[in-house]
Tab-separated table of C-alpha atoms in Angstrom:
chain	number	residue	atom	x	y	z
A	1395	GLU	CA	0.000	0.000	0.000
A	1396	ALA	CA	1.313	3.425	-1.000
A	1397	GLN	CA	1.756	5.470	2.127
A	1398	VAL	CA	3.676	7.996	4.190
A	1399	THR	CA	4.471	6.800	7.693
A	1400	GLN	CA	5.551	8.831	10.697
A	1401	ASN	CA	6.896	7.705	14.047
A	1402	PRO	CA	6.167	8.215	16.804
A	1403	ARG	CA	2.517	9.247	16.519
A	1404	TYR	CA	2.490	10.751	20.005
A	1405	LEU	CA	5.386	12.019	22.076
A	1406	ILE	CA	5.664	13.834	25.372
A	1407	THR	CA	9.143	15.042	26.214
A	1408	VAL	CA	10.965	17.630	28.285
A	1409	THR	CA	12.769	20.798	27.310
A	1410	GLY	CA	16.234	20.208	25.903
A	1411	LYS	CA	16.003	16.458	25.271
A	1412	LYS	CA	16.950	15.797	21.649
A	1413	LEU	CA	14.400	13.922	19.601
A	1414	THR	CA	13.845	12.699	16.064
A	1415	VAL	CA	10.536	12.199	14.279
A	1416	THR	CA	10.906	9.806	11.386
A	1417	CYS	CA	9.104	10.037	8.049
A	1418	SER	CA	9.195	7.388	5.365
A	1419	GLN	CA	7.433	6.998	2.012
A	1420	ASN	CA	7.263	3.978	-0.286
A	1421	MET	CA	6.232	5.758	-3.478
A	1422	ASN	CA	9.667	6.769	-4.795
A	1423	HIS	CA	8.697	10.417	-4.365
A	1424	GLU	CA	11.324	13.097	-4.858
A	1425	TYR	CA	9.675	15.974	-2.938
A	1426	MET	CA	9.229	15.643	0.816
A	1427	SER	CA	8.238	18.233	3.359
A	1428	TRP	CA	7.589	18.824	7.050
A	1429	TYR	CA	4.756	20.991	8.380
A	1430	ARG	CA	3.533	21.992	11.781
A	1431	GLN	CA	-0.104	22.746	12.546
A	1432	ASP	CA	-1.122	25.073	15.356
A	1433	PRO	CA	-4.579	26.372	16.309
A	1434	GLY	CA	-5.323	29.679	14.640
A	1435	LEU	CA	-2.147	29.526	12.545
A	1436	GLY	CA	-2.905	26.548	10.333
A	1437	LEU	CA	-0.222	24.565	8.589
A	1438	ARG	CA	3.211	26.088	8.183
A	1439	GLN	CA	6.129	24.630	6.284
A	1440	ILE	CA	9.275	23.852	8.290
A	1441	TYR	CA	11.655	22.317	5.746
A	1442	TYR	CA	11.383	20.659	2.393
A	1443	SER	CA	13.572	18.466	0.209
A	1444	MET	CA	13.586	18.338	-3.557
A	1445	ASN	CA	15.641	15.135	-3.644
A	1446	VAL	CA	18.418	13.247	-1.874
A	1447	GLU	CA	20.884	15.647	-0.234
A	1448	VAL	CA	18.818	18.684	-1.349
A	1449	THR	CA	16.980	20.445	1.460
A	1450	ASP	CA	15.816	23.993	2.070
A	1451	LYS	CA	14.064	26.068	4.697
A	1452	GLY	CA	10.357	26.688	4.769
A	1453	ASP	CA	8.732	29.516	6.672
A	1454	VAL	CA	9.419	28.309	10.236
A	1455	PRO	CA	12.769	26.428	10.293
A	1456	GLU	CA	14.139	27.778	13.570
A	1457	GLY	CA	14.872	25.031	16.095
A	1458	TYR	CA	14.620	22.206	13.559
A	1459	LYS	CA	17.033	20.218	11.413
A	1460	VAL	CA	16.424	17.736	8.631
A	1461	SER	CA	18.442	15.359	6.510
A	1462	ARG	CA	17.736	13.453	3.309
A	1463	LYS	CA	20.316	10.718	2.938
A	1464	GLU	CA	17.956	8.284	1.242
A	1465	LYS	CA	15.046	9.017	-1.063
A	1466	ARG	CA	12.442	7.326	1.131
A	1467	ASN	CA	13.341	8.905	4.492
A	1468	PHE	CA	13.166	12.491	5.710
A	1469	PRO	CA	13.631	12.714	9.493
A	1470	LEU	CA	12.875	15.857	11.491
A	1471	ILE	CA	15.333	16.546	14.300
A	1472	LEU	CA	14.730	18.783	17.298
A	1473	GLU	CA	18.134	19.132	18.951
A	1474	SER	CA	16.924	21.088	21.972
A	1475	PRO	CA	13.125	21.102	22.041
A	1476	SER	CA	11.312	23.969	23.721
A	1477	PRO	CA	7.649	24.314	24.782
A	1478	ASN	CA	6.888	26.530	21.753
A	1479	GLN	CA	7.573	23.484	19.569
A	1480	THR	CA	4.555	21.733	21.050
A	1481	SER	CA	2.470	21.117	17.950
A	1482	LEU	CA	0.991	18.618	15.503
A	1483	TYR	CA	3.564	17.696	12.859
A	1484	PHE	CA	2.874	16.346	9.391
A	1485	CYS	CA	5.250	14.885	6.856
A	1486	ALA	CA	4.186	14.865	3.208
A	1487	SER	CA	5.609	13.658	-0.079
A	1488	SER	CA	4.913	14.054	-3.783
A	1489	LEU	CA	6.417	12.755	-6.978
A	1490	GLY	CA	7.730	16.218	-7.728
A	1491	TYR	CA	7.088	19.719	-6.436
A	1492	THR	CA	4.289	20.197	-8.953
A	1493	ASP	CA	2.392	17.039	-7.998
A	1494	THR	CA	-0.276	16.097	-5.447
A	1495	GLN	CA	1.055	15.730	-1.915
A	1496	TYR	CA	0.385	12.690	0.250
A	1497	PHE	CA	0.357	13.339	3.972
A	1498	GLY	CA	1.469	11.161	6.845
A	1499	PRO	CA	-0.891	10.561	9.797
A	1500	GLY	CA	0.699	13.232	11.978
A	1501	THR	CA	2.802	13.291	15.147
A	1502	ARG	CA	1.468	15.066	18.192
A	1503	LEU	CA	4.412	16.441	20.164
A	1504	THR	CA	4.227	17.957	23.620
A	1505	VAL	CA	7.322	19.600	25.104
A	1506	LEU	CA	7.088	20.241	28.844
B	94	LYS	CA	-2.360	40.187	6.542
B	95	ASN	CA	-1.991	36.508	5.672
B	96	GLU	CA	-0.871	35.668	2.158
B	97	VAL	CA	-3.671	33.094	1.909
B	98	GLU	CA	-7.062	33.949	3.367
B	99	GLN	CA	-10.035	31.640	3.663
B	100	SER	CA	-13.655	32.430	4.378
B	101	PRO	CA	-15.676	31.642	6.257
B	102	GLN	CA	-13.647	30.323	9.192
B	103	ASN	CA	-16.570	28.269	10.435
B	104	LEU	CA	-19.642	27.059	8.619
B	105	THR	CA	-22.650	25.051	9.773
B	106	ALA	CA	-25.039	23.713	7.159
B	107	GLN	CA	-28.046	21.447	6.974
B	108	GLU	CA	-27.769	18.197	5.062
B	109	GLY	CA	-28.476	18.748	1.382
B	110	GLU	CA	-27.372	22.387	1.276
B	111	PHE	CA	-25.008	23.783	-1.345
B	112	ILE	CA	-21.793	24.965	0.306
B	113	THR	CA	-19.137	27.391	-0.888
B	114	ILE	CA	-15.741	27.943	0.727
B	115	ASN	CA	-13.535	30.751	-0.546
B	116	CYS	CA	-9.780	31.218	-0.774
B	117	SER	CA	-7.992	34.437	-1.750
B	118	TYR	CA	-4.248	34.826	-2.069
B	119	SER	CA	-1.894	37.745	-2.538
B	120	VAL	CA	1.242	36.025	-3.889
B	121	GLY	CA	2.196	34.655	-7.279
B	122	ILE	CA	1.346	30.985	-7.520
B	123	SER	CA	1.904	28.104	-9.886
B	124	ALA	CA	-0.998	26.067	-8.504
B	125	LEU	CA	-3.551	25.906	-5.710
B	126	HIS	CA	-4.530	22.843	-3.694
B	127	TRP	CA	-7.634	22.077	-1.687
B	128	LEU	CA	-7.112	19.711	1.245
B	129	GLN	CA	-9.539	17.996	3.596
B	130	GLN	CA	-8.751	17.239	7.226
B	131	HIS	CA	-11.157	14.988	9.104
B	132	PRO	CA	-11.610	15.166	12.889
B	133	GLY	CA	-9.134	12.297	13.322
B	134	GLY	CA	-6.469	14.592	11.901
B	135	GLY	CA	-5.538	12.913	8.618
B	136	ILE	CA	-5.102	15.203	5.613
B	137	VAL	CA	-6.009	14.257	2.057
B	138	SER	CA	-5.601	16.227	-1.119
B	139	LEU	CA	-8.880	16.913	-2.932
B	140	PHE	CA	-7.849	19.036	-5.901
B	141	MET	CA	-4.864	20.646	-7.529
B	142	LEU	CA	-5.713	23.572	-9.830
B	143	SER	CA	-3.745	25.927	-12.006
B	144	SER	CA	-6.688	27.183	-14.067
B	145	GLY	CA	-10.397	26.696	-14.673
B	146	LYS	CA	-12.500	24.153	-12.878
B	147	LYS	CA	-12.326	20.573	-11.640
B	148	LYS	CA	-15.089	18.249	-10.451
B	149	HIS	CA	-14.937	15.082	-8.388
B	150	GLY	CA	-18.242	13.604	-7.322
B	151	ARG	CA	-20.116	16.272	-5.344
B	152	LEU	CA	-17.071	18.505	-5.053
B	153	ILE	CA	-16.253	21.284	-7.507
B	154	ALA	CA	-13.201	23.543	-7.353
B	155	THR	CA	-12.677	26.682	-9.413
B	156	ILE	CA	-9.855	29.162	-9.699
B	157	ASN	CA	-9.599	32.652	-11.185
B	158	ILE	CA	-5.909	33.442	-11.587
B	159	GLN	CA	-6.476	37.097	-12.524
B	160	GLU	CA	-8.578	37.737	-9.416
B	161	LYS	CA	-6.354	35.515	-7.219
B	162	HIS	CA	-9.350	33.637	-5.919
B	163	SER	CA	-10.529	30.047	-5.679
B	164	SER	CA	-13.741	28.447	-4.473
B	165	LEU	CA	-14.585	24.968	-3.279
B	166	HIS	CA	-18.230	23.967	-3.709
B	167	ILE	CA	-19.973	20.986	-2.147
B	168	THR	CA	-23.296	20.035	-3.685
B	169	ALA	CA	-25.933	18.077	-1.735
B	170	SER	CA	-23.872	18.238	1.457
B	171	HIS	CA	-23.838	15.279	3.828
B	172	PRO	CA	-22.745	14.896	7.478
B	173	ARG	CA	-19.722	12.912	6.300
B	174	ASP	CA	-18.500	16.123	4.600
B	175	SER	CA	-17.898	17.576	8.079
B	176	ALA	CA	-14.200	18.392	8.165
B	177	VAL	CA	-11.703	21.226	7.958
B	178	TYR	CA	-11.038	22.357	4.387
B	179	ILE	CA	-7.650	23.921	3.748
B	180	CYS	CA	-6.472	25.974	0.809
B	181	ALA	CA	-2.749	25.797	-0.046
B	182	VAL	CA	-0.814	27.642	-2.742
B	183	ARG	CA	2.376	26.602	-4.431
B	184	SER	CA	4.678	29.600	-4.422
B	185	LEU	CA	5.964	31.002	-7.705
B	186	ALA	CA	8.832	32.857	-6.046
B	187	SER	CA	12.085	32.242	-7.875
B	188	GLY	CA	14.329	29.615	-6.317
B	189	THR	CA	11.813	28.414	-3.741
B	190	TYR	CA	9.569	25.403	-3.710
B	191	LYS	CA	7.317	26.297	-0.813
B	192	TYR	CA	3.691	25.896	0.099
B	193	ILE	CA	1.634	28.523	1.920
B	194	PHE	CA	-1.584	27.532	3.649
B	195	GLY	CA	-4.786	29.202	4.683
B	196	THR	CA	-5.953	28.663	8.247
B	197	GLY	CA	-8.804	26.438	7.164
B	198	THR	CA	-12.601	26.437	7.120
B	199	ARG	CA	-14.289	24.220	9.684
B	200	LEU	CA	-17.463	22.755	8.159
B	201	LYS	CA	-20.177	20.990	10.122
B	202	VAL	CA	-23.077	19.442	8.246
B	203	LEU	CA	-26.083	18.580	10.371
B	204	ALA	CA	-28.404	15.668	9.594
């Protein structure tokens, strides 16, 4: 089944404890992206990747890192999480930038 | 002012009603997407438009590039249409490959 998977789905952590949210797709998509969704602000793009080893900042990249070493995986790294990074995170992928995006199920992160 | 504005923010309708959700944007775009987010949180893409009109079942999406405006219509609405509908634009800015989203329209259809 064609899908985008994210892990973990739920995470409660404390300020400053490094964490990684994984994202994987099995559709051989080139474009992958991370978004956060907050009440009243909607979805905002954190980082995106056009292909392996090609990444760029979205509108809210501060406090996040990404890497794209393999085509299927695009992990989101929070090196020192803070409470303002408490949010619902979505990973998405598409064949190319101009194509329909497929979204993962979301990861609800709480930073205490 | 947000670069992508949706209206209304909230909408309650009776089953069977014709529904219109609007999206206006102020930036140059190469395409516009309509997304649906159900209460469980999952997001699915409904339409991708760069011009004209598209139809899928009871859903119709239109875009007017000159007026920088798009509409999503739902005909013969049903309670299962209850969801948040999100407009997203694909930026045309040189050298970037970003998406910009509206804050969503929360639709509730009553039986």
